[in-house]
Amino acid sequence: MPAMTAVDADARAGAGTPGEAVGPLVRGVAVLRRLTEAGGTLSPSALERATGLARSTVDRITGTLGRMGYVRLDGRDVVLTPRVMELGNAYLAALRLPALLDARADALADELDESVSLAVADLDGIRFIHQATRRRALSVSFRIGDLLPAERTAPGALFATEWTEPDWTRWRERRAEDAQDASFPAVPPRAEPTNDYSSTSSSKPSAPGSSPGSCADSFTERVERARRDGWAVDDQLIEPGLVAVSVPVRDPGTGRVACVASVVSHTSRHSAADLRTSLLPRLRTAVRAMETDLRTAPAPEPGPAPAGLATWTTASKHELGRDFVESLARGLTVLTAFGEGRSALPLTEVARATGLSRATARRALLTHEHLGLVTARPDRTFALTPRVLDLGFPPLSRTTLPRLAEPHLRALADAVREPTALAVLTNDGKEIQYTAGAGTSRVLTVRIAVGTRLPATATSLGRVLLADSAAPLSPTLTEVRSQGYALVDEELESGLRSIAVPVRDRTGRTVAALNVSTHAARRTLRDVVADLLPALHATADRIQQDLHTASRFTHVPPS
């Protein structure tokens, strides 16, 4: 039987769609999933082929997602934007585990100088909710939100110790339909459909042509070993060279596995035996501390619910007409009703948070339940599932500030017809380094290559960055801090004028600076402030909004 792809899975789901499900929402989620699987970028024609939808439907969906800020058009391509991460952020905030445990995971990664991950169960797979990776030429490339088959991971064996018979039945059916793991785009396909690696130190795959039952036999043996030992090892289950050791983090209230912490390395650094002897004791110590954190954590304070969403979607529909799919927009906003302190909500609370009618909210929740994004609980509440991370999160979880800022820089340069740039301060605080930029088609223009370093004190970018320093400030830097921008007139080069503003992270700390440069013959100093500064501030605000969304549960490097 041929492997079932994610597209086939969507088609199968659509075939059994309940009568009250919202069709445009089903199709919109399919578009987001195809974009995610493709790494965040597809042309409309490729989306048409991947989803099986008509081109006009694809255009209306992507237009609606663009209005929501979830995608943008880049030339002929549809590209996911950091704003779409608010959907995954809603799940992670409701889960609370990343906020409570990521500092422990990061500290362990620093202590061991190895990658550390946290994963939760997702049906018969595992999904990462935190990654503390090492910067090496050969490093682990899994991202937050990536889904892996349980049988090819150490965490999967630990989660499977709590599986019921229906869970095992679902796993066997999936293995029979998808023998090469085609429905898991984050992992390489199996070389042989029936291969499964053992967890012994030999690190050899079972022989090609082995019986279809060998995968199940090997996995069930590893599950029983994990049940007995309280930990599990991944000896090149995903691909040759990758090894990991995992320990469950248990919920203090139920005793069940809340998540699994893993230390991940490769065989040039550690063998599977090394992981057990040298890293497992320290991992267990960290996990005990994590369980203490869970036990002593105060009850979450409900964060603010989204406001005005129904009003916004109605206004967008009035403005754009049939090009705006209101039922899709409203259906996706339902997911943002959840969050910290709002992990499980009854229908009335979802409707109140979004401003939607009970009937509209109910149909959206039923649709999300059908798609596996929401689960209905026995107490008549609803909760998000890890599958929400399928909606754009993985390809954006490894973004950087320059990559995030580039489309905004291009838009600013096009609007003011002047070159723009983003820069950070070097470690010694004496220079700035250009990390991104956008030019114009003028004959006389500023062209400074990414990576260029210039004296910080002689540039508007540098003065903005230095003005955020805790050190005693010069009168010039004190003025920059007070007015919120720096204006430099022909100090670096004759005829060159530039104005810069800060870009701040979620804590309010300046992490980069954004500027516009011009020639003295084109704009007076008064014109620079009057004409360029408002556009510069507006662009910095948009970059900061994306940065704050992207960095809520992921690390966004400034360069």
Coordinates of C-alpha atoms in Angstrom, one line a residue:
M1 CA 0.0 0.0 0.0
P2 CA 1.4 3.4 -0.9
A3 CA 2.3 5.8 2.0
M4 CA -0.3 8.2 3.1
T5 CA 0.9 11.8 2.7
A6 CA -0.4 14.7 4.7
V7 CA -2.4 15.8 1.7
D8 CA -4.0 12.4 1.6
A9 CA -4.8 12.7 5.3
D10 CA -6.5 16.0 4.8
A11 CA -8.5 14.6 1.9
R12 CA -9.6 11.6 4.1
A13 CA -10.5 14.0 6.9
G14 CA -12.5 16.1 4.4
A15 CA -14.4 13.0 3.3
G16 CA -15.8 12.5 6.8
T17 CA -16.3 16.2 7.7
P18 CA -19.2 16.6 10.0
G19 CA -22.2 18.5 8.6
E20 CA -21.7 21.5 10.9
A21 CA -18.0 21.9 10.1
V22 CA -16.9 25.2 8.4
G23 CA -15.7 24.3 5.0
P24 CA -13.6 27.5 4.4
L25 CA -11.9 26.9 7.7
V26 CA -11.0 23.3 6.7
R27 CA -9.5 24.6 3.5
G28 CA -7.7 27.4 5.1
V29 CA -6.1 25.1 7.7
A30 CA -5.0 22.8 4.8
V31 CA -3.3 25.8 3.1
L32 CA -1.4 26.7 6.3
R33 CA -0.3 23.1 6.8
R34 CA 1.0 22.8 3.2
L35 CA 2.9 26.0 3.6
T36 CA 4.4 24.7 6.9
E37 CA 5.4 21.4 5.3
A38 CA 7.1 23.3 2.4
G39 CA 9.2 25.3 4.8
G40 CA 7.0 28.4 4.8
T41 CA 7.0 29.4 1.1
L42 CA 5.0 28.2 -1.9
S43 CA 3.7 29.8 -5.1
P44 CA -0.1 29.9 -5.5
S45 CA 0.1 27.4 -8.3
A46 CA 2.1 25.0 -6.0
L47 CA -0.5 25.5 -3.3
E48 CA -3.2 24.7 -5.8
R49 CA -1.5 21.4 -6.6
A50 CA -0.7 20.6 -3.0
T51 CA -4.2 21.2 -1.7
G52 CA -6.3 20.2 -4.7
L53 CA -8.2 23.4 -4.3
A54 CA -9.2 25.7 -7.2
R55 CA -6.9 28.6 -7.9
S56 CA -9.6 31.1 -7.1
T57 CA -10.1 29.4 -3.7
V58 CA -6.4 29.5 -3.0
D59 CA -6.3 33.2 -3.9
R60 CA -9.2 34.0 -1.6
I61 CA -7.7 32.0 1.3
T62 CA -4.2 33.5 0.9
G63 CA -5.8 37.0 0.6
T64 CA -7.6 36.4 3.9
L65 CA -4.5 35.1 5.6
G66 CA -2.7 38.1 4.3
R67 CA -5.3 40.5 5.7
M68 CA -4.8 38.7 9.1
G69 CA -1.0 39.1 8.8
Y70 CA -0.3 35.4 8.7
V71 CA 1.2 35.4 5.1
R72 CA 2.6 37.9 2.7
L73 CA 3.2 38.0 -1.0
D74 CA 6.9 38.0 -1.9
G75 CA 7.0 38.3 -5.7
R76 CA 5.0 35.3 -6.9
D77 CA 5.3 33.4 -3.6
V78 CA 3.1 33.1 -0.6
V79 CA 5.3 33.3 2.6
L80 CA 4.4 32.6 6.2
T81 CA 5.0 35.6 8.5
P82 CA 5.8 35.6 12.2
R83 CA 2.3 36.8 13.1
V84 CA 1.0 33.2 12.4
M85 CA 3.0 32.1 15.3
E86 CA 0.3 33.6 17.6
L87 CA -1.7 30.4 17.0
G88 CA 1.1 28.1 18.3
N89 CA 1.9 30.6 21.0
A90 CA -1.7 30.2 22.3
Y91 CA -1.2 26.4 22.6
L92 CA 2.2 26.8 24.3
A93 CA 0.9 29.5 26.7
A94 CA -2.0 27.3 27.6
L95 CA 0.3 24.3 28.1
R96 CA 2.6 26.3 30.5
L97 CA 5.4 23.7 30.3
P98 CA 7.8 25.8 28.2
A99 CA 7.4 28.8 30.5
L100 CA 8.0 26.7 33.6
L101 CA 10.7 24.4 32.3
D102 CA 12.7 26.1 29.5
A103 CA 15.2 27.7 31.9
R104 CA 16.1 24.3 33.3
A105 CA 16.5 22.9 29.8
D106 CA 18.7 25.8 28.7
A107 CA 20.9 25.5 31.8
L108 CA 21.3 21.8 31.3
A109 CA 22.3 22.4 27.6
D110 CA 24.9 24.9 28.8
E111 CA 26.2 22.6 31.5
L112 CA 26.6 19.6 29.1
D113 CA 27.4 21.6 25.9
E114 CA 24.8 19.4 24.2
S115 CA 21.3 20.0 22.7
V116 CA 18.4 19.6 25.1
S117 CA 14.8 19.2 24.1
L118 CA 11.3 19.0 25.7
A119 CA 8.6 17.0 23.9
V120 CA 5.0 16.2 24.4
A121 CA 2.9 13.3 23.1
D122 CA 0.8 13.9 20.0
L123 CA -1.3 10.9 19.3
D124 CA 1.2 8.2 18.2
G125 CA 3.9 10.8 17.6
I126 CA 6.0 13.2 19.7
R127 CA 6.2 16.9 19.2
F128 CA 8.9 19.3 20.4
I129 CA 7.8 22.3 22.6
H130 CA 11.3 23.5 23.4
Q131 CA 14.8 23.3 21.9
A132 CA 18.1 24.4 23.4
T133 CA 20.5 23.8 20.6
R134 CA 24.3 24.2 20.3
R135 CA 25.8 26.3 17.5
R136 CA 28.0 23.8 15.7
A137 CA 28.6 22.9 12.1
L138 CA 27.1 19.5 12.8
S139 CA 24.0 20.1 15.0
V140 CA 20.5 18.9 15.6
S141 CA 18.1 20.6 13.2
F142 CA 14.7 19.7 14.8
R143 CA 12.5 22.7 15.5
I144 CA 9.8 23.6 18.0
G145 CA 6.6 22.1 16.6
D146 CA 8.2 19.3 14.6
L147 CA 6.4 16.0 14.7
L148 CA 8.2 12.7 14.9
P149 CA 6.9 9.1 14.8
A150 CA 6.9 7.6 18.4
E151 CA 8.8 4.5 17.4
R152 CA 11.8 6.4 16.0
T153 CA 12.4 8.4 19.2
A154 CA 13.4 7.8 22.8
P155 CA 10.5 10.0 24.1
G156 CA 8.1 8.0 22.1
A157 CA 8.9 4.8 24.0
L158 CA 8.3 6.6 27.3
F159 CA 5.0 8.0 26.2
A160 CA 4.0 4.6 24.9
T161 CA 4.3 3.2 28.4
E162 CA 1.0 4.9 29.1
W163 CA -0.8 3.9 25.8
T164 CA -4.1 2.1 25.9
E165 CA -5.1 -0.6 23.5
P166 CA -6.8 1.9 21.2
D167 CA -3.6 3.9 21.1
W168 CA -1.7 0.8 20.1
T169 CA -4.3 0.0 17.4
R170 CA -4.0 3.6 16.0
W171 CA -0.2 3.2 15.9
R172 CA -0.4 -0.2 14.1
E173 CA -2.8 1.3 11.5
R174 CA -0.6 4.3 10.9
R175 CA 2.5 2.0 10.5
A176 CA 0.6 -0.2 8.0
E177 CA -0.6 2.8 5.9
D178 CA 2.6 4.9 6.2
A179 CA 5.5 2.5 6.3
Q180 CA 8.1 5.1 5.2
D181 CA 6.9 7.9 7.5
A182 CA 5.9 10.1 4.6
S183 CA 3.4 11.9 6.8
F184 CA 6.3 13.1 9.1
P185 CA 8.1 15.7 6.9
A186 CA 10.5 16.5 9.7
V187 CA 12.2 13.1 9.6
P188 CA 14.1 11.4 6.7
P189 CA 12.1 8.5 5.2
R190 CA 13.0 5.0 6.1
A191 CA 15.4 3.3 3.8
E192 CA 13.3 0.2 4.0
P193 CA 9.6 0.3 4.7
T194 CA 9.9 -2.3 7.5
N195 CA 13.2 -1.2 9.0
D196 CA 13.3 -0.2 12.6
Y197 CA 16.5 0.3 14.6
S198 CA 17.1 -1.6 17.8
S199 CA 18.2 0.2 20.9
T200 CA 21.2 -1.9 21.5
S201 CA 24.7 -0.5 21.3
S202 CA 25.3 -2.3 18.0
S203 CA 23.4 0.6 16.2
K204 CA 22.6 -1.6 13.3
P205 CA 19.2 -1.6 11.4
S206 CA 17.3 -4.8 11.1
A207 CA 18.0 -6.6 7.9
P208 CA 16.3 -5.4 4.8
G209 CA 13.3 -7.6 3.9
S210 CA 12.6 -8.4 7.5
S211 CA 9.0 -9.2 8.4
P212 CA 6.4 -6.4 8.7
G213 CA 6.1 -7.4 12.4
S214 CA 9.7 -6.6 13.2
C215 CA 9.0 -2.9 13.7
A216 CA 6.2 -3.5 16.2
D217 CA 8.3 -6.2 18.0
S218 CA 11.3 -3.8 18.3
F219 CA 9.2 -0.9 19.5
T220 CA 7.2 -2.9 22.0
E221 CA 10.5 -4.3 23.4
R222 CA 11.8 -0.7 23.8
V223 CA 8.6 0.4 25.5
E224 CA 8.8 -2.4 28.0
R225 CA 12.5 -1.5 28.7
A226 CA 11.5 2.1 29.1
R227 CA 8.8 1.1 31.5
R228 CA 11.2 -0.9 33.6
D229 CA 14.2 1.5 33.5
G230 CA 12.3 4.8 33.7
W231 CA 14.4 6.3 30.8
A232 CA 15.0 5.5 27.2
V233 CA 17.7 5.8 24.6
D234 CA 17.6 6.7 20.9
D235 CA 20.5 4.9 19.3
Q236 CA 20.3 6.3 15.7
L237 CA 16.6 5.6 15.4
I238 CA 16.0 8.7 13.3
E239 CA 19.2 8.6 11.2
P240 CA 22.8 7.4 11.4
G241 CA 24.9 9.4 13.9
L242 CA 22.0 10.8 16.0
V243 CA 21.8 9.6 19.6
A244 CA 19.7 10.8 22.6
V245 CA 18.8 9.8 26.1
S246 CA 15.4 10.7 27.5
V247 CA 13.7 10.9 31.0
P248 CA 10.0 11.6 31.6
V249 CA 8.9 14.7 33.5
R250 CA 5.8 13.7 35.5
D251 CA 2.8 15.8 36.4
P252 CA 2.8 16.2 40.2
G253 CA -0.9 15.9 40.4
T254 CA -1.5 12.8 38.2
G255 CA 1.9 11.1 38.1
R256 CA 1.5 10.8 34.4
V257 CA 4.1 11.9 31.9
A258 CA 3.7 15.6 31.3
C259 CA 6.6 15.9 28.8
V260 CA 9.9 14.2 28.2
A261 CA 13.3 15.9 28.5
S262 CA 16.1 14.6 26.2
V263 CA 19.8 15.2 25.7
V264 CA 20.7 14.9 22.1
S265 CA 24.1 14.4 20.5
H266 CA 25.9 12.6 17.7
T267 CA 28.1 9.6 17.7
S268 CA 31.3 11.6 17.0
R269 CA 30.8 13.0 20.5
H270 CA 29.0 10.3 22.4
S271 CA 28.0 6.7 21.9
A272 CA 24.6 5.5 23.3
A273 CA 26.5 3.8 26.1
D274 CA 28.2 7.2 26.9
L275 CA 24.9 8.9 27.2
R276 CA 23.7 6.4 29.8
T277 CA 26.9 6.6 31.9
S278 CA 27.9 10.2 31.6
L279 CA 24.8 12.3 30.7
L280 CA 21.9 10.3 32.2
P281 CA 22.7 11.1 35.9
R282 CA 22.8 14.9 35.2
L283 CA 19.6 14.7 33.1
R284 CA 17.8 12.9 35.9
T285 CA 18.9 15.6 38.3
A286 CA 17.6 18.3 36.0
V287 CA 14.3 16.4 35.6
R288 CA 13.8 16.2 39.4
A289 CA 14.3 20.0 39.5
M290 CA 11.7 20.4 36.7
E291 CA 9.2 18.3 38.6
T292 CA 9.8 20.4 41.7
D293 CA 9.1 23.5 39.6
L294 CA 5.8 22.0 38.4
R295 CA 4.8 21.1 41.9
T296 CA 5.6 24.5 43.4
A297 CA 4.4 26.7 40.5
P298 CA 1.6 29.1 41.5
A299 CA -1.7 28.8 39.7
P300 CA -1.6 30.8 36.4
E301 CA -3.1 34.2 36.3
P302 CA -5.4 34.4 33.2
G303 CA -3.9 36.7 30.6
P304 CA -6.0 39.2 28.7
A305 CA -8.3 37.6 26.2
P306 CA -8.2 38.9 22.6
A307 CA -10.6 41.8 22.0
G308 CA -12.6 43.1 19.1
L309 CA -11.9 40.1 16.8
A310 CA -15.5 39.8 15.6
T311 CA -15.7 43.5 14.9
W312 CA -12.4 43.4 13.0
T313 CA -13.5 40.5 10.8
T314 CA -16.8 42.2 10.0
A315 CA -15.1 45.4 9.0
S316 CA -12.6 43.5 6.8
K317 CA -15.5 41.7 5.1
H318 CA -17.3 45.0 4.4
E319 CA -14.0 46.5 3.0
L320 CA -12.9 43.6 0.9
G321 CA -16.1 41.9 0.0
R322 CA -15.9 38.3 -1.4
D323 CA -12.1 38.4 -1.4
F324 CA -12.2 38.2 2.4
V325 CA -13.3 34.8 3.8
E326 CA -14.9 35.8 7.1
S327 CA -15.6 32.3 8.3
L328 CA -11.9 31.4 7.9
A329 CA -10.7 34.4 9.8
R330 CA -13.3 33.9 12.6
G331 CA -12.5 30.2 12.8
L332 CA -8.7 30.9 13.3
T333 CA -9.3 33.6 15.8
V334 CA -11.1 31.0 18.0
L335 CA -7.7 29.4 18.6
T336 CA -6.4 32.6 20.1
A337 CA -9.1 32.6 22.8
F338 CA -6.9 30.1 24.7
G339 CA -3.7 31.0 26.5
E340 CA -2.1 31.2 29.9
G341 CA -4.7 30.6 32.6
R342 CA -7.2 29.8 29.8
S343 CA -6.1 26.2 29.0
A344 CA -9.6 24.8 29.0
L345 CA -12.6 26.9 28.1
P346 CA -16.3 26.3 27.8
L347 CA -18.1 27.4 24.7
T348 CA -19.5 30.5 26.4
E349 CA -16.0 31.7 27.4
V350 CA -14.7 31.1 23.8
A351 CA -17.6 33.2 22.4
R352 CA -17.1 35.9 25.0
A353 CA -13.3 36.1 24.4
T354 CA -13.7 36.4 20.6
G355 CA -16.9 38.4 20.5
L356 CA -18.4 35.8 18.3
S357 CA -21.9 34.3 18.7
R358 CA -22.2 31.0 20.5
A359 CA -23.3 29.3 17.3
T360 CA -20.3 30.6 15.3
A361 CA -17.9 29.7 18.0
R362 CA -19.4 26.3 18.3
R363 CA -19.1 25.5 14.6
A364 CA -15.5 26.7 14.7
L365 CA -14.7 24.5 17.7
L366 CA -16.4 21.4 16.1
T367 CA -14.3 22.0 12.9
H368 CA -11.1 22.3 14.9
E369 CA -12.0 19.2 16.8
H370 CA -12.5 17.4 13.5
L371 CA -9.1 18.6 12.3
G372 CA -7.4 17.5 15.5
L373 CA -6.6 21.0 16.7
V374 CA -9.0 21.0 19.6
T375 CA -10.2 18.3 22.0
A376 CA -13.5 18.3 23.8
R377 CA -13.2 17.3 27.5
P378 CA -15.7 15.4 29.6
D379 CA -16.4 18.6 31.7
R380 CA -17.8 20.3 28.5
T381 CA -14.7 22.4 28.0
F382 CA -12.4 22.6 25.0
A383 CA -8.6 22.6 24.9
L384 CA -6.0 23.1 22.2
T385 CA -3.9 20.1 21.1
P386 CA -0.2 20.0 20.0
R387 CA -1.4 19.9 16.4
V388 CA -1.9 23.7 16.5
L389 CA 1.8 23.9 16.1
D390 CA 1.3 22.5 12.5
L391 CA 0.0 25.9 11.6
G392 CA 3.2 27.7 10.6
F393 CA 5.3 27.3 13.8
P394 CA 8.2 25.0 12.8
P395 CA 9.7 27.0 9.9
L396 CA 9.5 30.2 11.8
S397 CA 10.8 28.9 15.1
R398 CA 14.4 29.3 13.8
T399 CA 14.1 32.8 12.4
T400 CA 16.6 35.6 13.1
L401 CA 16.0 39.3 13.6
P402 CA 17.5 40.2 10.2
R403 CA 15.4 37.7 8.4
L404 CA 12.3 38.9 10.3
A405 CA 13.1 42.6 9.5
E406 CA 14.0 42.3 5.8
P407 CA 10.5 42.6 4.3
H408 CA 9.8 45.6 6.5
L409 CA 13.1 47.2 5.4
R410 CA 12.2 46.7 1.8
A411 CA 8.8 48.2 2.3
L412 CA 10.3 51.2 4.1
A413 CA 12.9 51.8 1.4
D414 CA 10.2 51.6 -1.3
A415 CA 8.0 54.1 0.6
V416 CA 10.6 56.8 1.3
R417 CA 12.9 56.0 -1.7
E418 CA 15.9 56.0 0.5
P419 CA 18.1 53.1 1.7
T420 CA 17.4 51.5 5.1
A421 CA 19.5 49.3 7.4
L422 CA 19.5 47.3 10.5
A423 CA 22.5 47.0 12.8
V424 CA 23.6 45.6 16.2
L425 CA 26.4 46.6 18.5
T426 CA 29.6 44.5 18.6
N427 CA 30.6 42.8 21.8
D428 CA 33.1 45.5 22.7
G429 CA 30.6 48.2 22.2
K430 CA 32.9 50.2 19.9
E431 CA 31.4 49.4 16.5
I432 CA 28.2 48.5 14.9
Q433 CA 27.7 45.7 12.4
Y434 CA 25.2 45.8 9.6
T435 CA 22.9 42.8 9.7
A436 CA 20.2 43.6 7.0
G437 CA 19.4 46.4 4.6
A438 CA 17.3 47.4 1.6
G439 CA 18.4 49.8 -1.1
T440 CA 16.8 51.9 -3.8
S441 CA 17.3 52.5 -7.5
R442 CA 18.7 56.0 -7.1
V443 CA 21.9 56.9 -8.9
L444 CA 23.3 58.5 -5.8
T445 CA 22.6 56.3 -2.8
V446 CA 24.2 54.6 0.2
R447 CA 25.3 51.1 -0.3
I448 CA 26.8 49.4 2.8
A449 CA 27.1 45.6 2.7
V450 CA 25.7 43.3 5.4
G451 CA 28.6 42.5 7.8
T452 CA 30.3 45.9 7.4
R453 CA 31.5 47.4 10.7
L454 CA 31.6 51.2 11.4
P455 CA 32.5 53.2 14.5
A456 CA 29.5 53.3 16.8
T457 CA 29.9 56.9 18.0
A458 CA 30.0 58.3 14.4
T459 CA 26.7 56.7 13.2
S460 CA 23.0 57.2 14.0
L461 CA 22.6 53.5 14.4
G462 CA 25.5 53.3 16.9
R463 CA 24.3 56.2 19.0
V464 CA 20.8 54.7 19.4
L465 CA 22.4 51.5 20.5
L466 CA 24.9 53.2 22.9
A467 CA 22.1 55.3 24.4
D468 CA 20.6 52.1 25.8
S469 CA 23.7 51.5 27.8
A470 CA 23.7 51.5 31.6
A471 CA 27.0 53.3 31.6
P472 CA 27.2 57.1 32.2
L473 CA 26.1 58.8 29.0
S474 CA 27.6 61.7 27.2
P475 CA 25.3 64.8 26.6
T476 CA 24.8 63.7 23.0
L477 CA 23.7 60.1 24.0
T478 CA 21.5 61.5 26.8
E479 CA 19.7 63.6 24.2
V480 CA 19.3 60.5 22.0
R481 CA 17.8 58.5 24.8
S482 CA 15.4 61.3 25.7
Q483 CA 14.1 62.0 22.2
G484 CA 14.1 58.4 21.1
Y485 CA 16.1 58.8 17.9
A486 CA 19.5 59.8 16.7
L487 CA 20.2 62.2 13.9
V488 CA 23.7 62.4 12.4
D489 CA 24.6 65.0 9.9
E490 CA 27.7 64.5 7.7
E491 CA 29.9 63.1 10.6
L492 CA 30.7 59.8 9.0
E493 CA 31.0 61.1 5.5
S494 CA 30.5 64.4 3.7
G495 CA 26.9 64.7 2.4
L496 CA 25.6 61.7 4.3
R497 CA 22.7 62.2 6.7
S498 CA 21.0 59.5 8.6
I499 CA 18.3 59.0 11.3
A500 CA 17.9 55.9 13.5
V501 CA 15.5 54.5 16.1
P502 CA 15.8 51.5 18.4
V503 CA 14.2 48.1 18.0
R504 CA 13.3 46.6 21.3
D505 CA 12.7 43.1 22.5
R506 CA 9.8 41.8 24.7
T507 CA 11.5 43.2 27.8
G508 CA 12.0 46.7 26.4
R509 CA 15.7 46.3 25.9
T510 CA 17.2 47.7 22.7
V511 CA 18.6 44.8 20.6
A512 CA 19.1 46.5 17.3
A513 CA 18.7 49.9 15.5
L514 CA 17.0 50.8 12.3
N515 CA 17.9 53.8 10.1
V516 CA 17.3 55.6 6.9
S517 CA 20.1 57.4 5.1
T518 CA 19.9 60.2 2.6
H519 CA 22.1 62.8 0.9
A520 CA 22.3 66.3 2.3
A521 CA 21.2 67.8 -1.1
R522 CA 18.0 65.8 -1.1
R523 CA 16.6 66.6 2.4
T524 CA 17.3 69.2 5.0
L525 CA 17.6 68.2 8.7
R526 CA 14.1 69.4 9.3
D527 CA 12.8 67.3 6.4
V528 CA 14.7 64.3 7.7
V529 CA 12.9 64.5 11.0
A530 CA 9.5 65.5 9.6
D531 CA 9.4 63.1 6.6
L532 CA 11.4 60.1 7.6
L533 CA 11.1 59.8 11.3
P534 CA 7.3 58.8 11.4
A535 CA 7.9 56.1 8.8
L536 CA 10.9 54.9 10.6
H537 CA 9.0 54.6 13.9
A538 CA 6.1 52.8 12.2
T539 CA 8.5 50.3 10.6
A540 CA 10.3 49.7 14.0
D541 CA 6.9 49.1 15.5
R542 CA 6.1 46.5 12.9
I543 CA 9.4 44.8 13.4
Q544 CA 9.0 44.8 17.1
Q545 CA 5.5 43.3 16.8
D546 CA 6.9 40.4 14.8
L547 CA 9.8 40.0 17.1
H548 CA 7.6 39.9 20.2
T549 CA 5.4 37.3 18.7
A550 CA 8.3 35.1 17.4
S551 CA 10.3 35.3 20.6
R552 CA 7.6 34.5 23.0
F553 CA 8.6 30.8 23.1
T554 CA 11.6 30.7 20.8
H555 CA 15.0 32.4 20.8
V556 CA 15.4 35.0 18.0
P557 CA 19.1 35.8 17.5
P558 CA 19.8 39.5 16.8
S559 CA 22.2 38.7 14.0

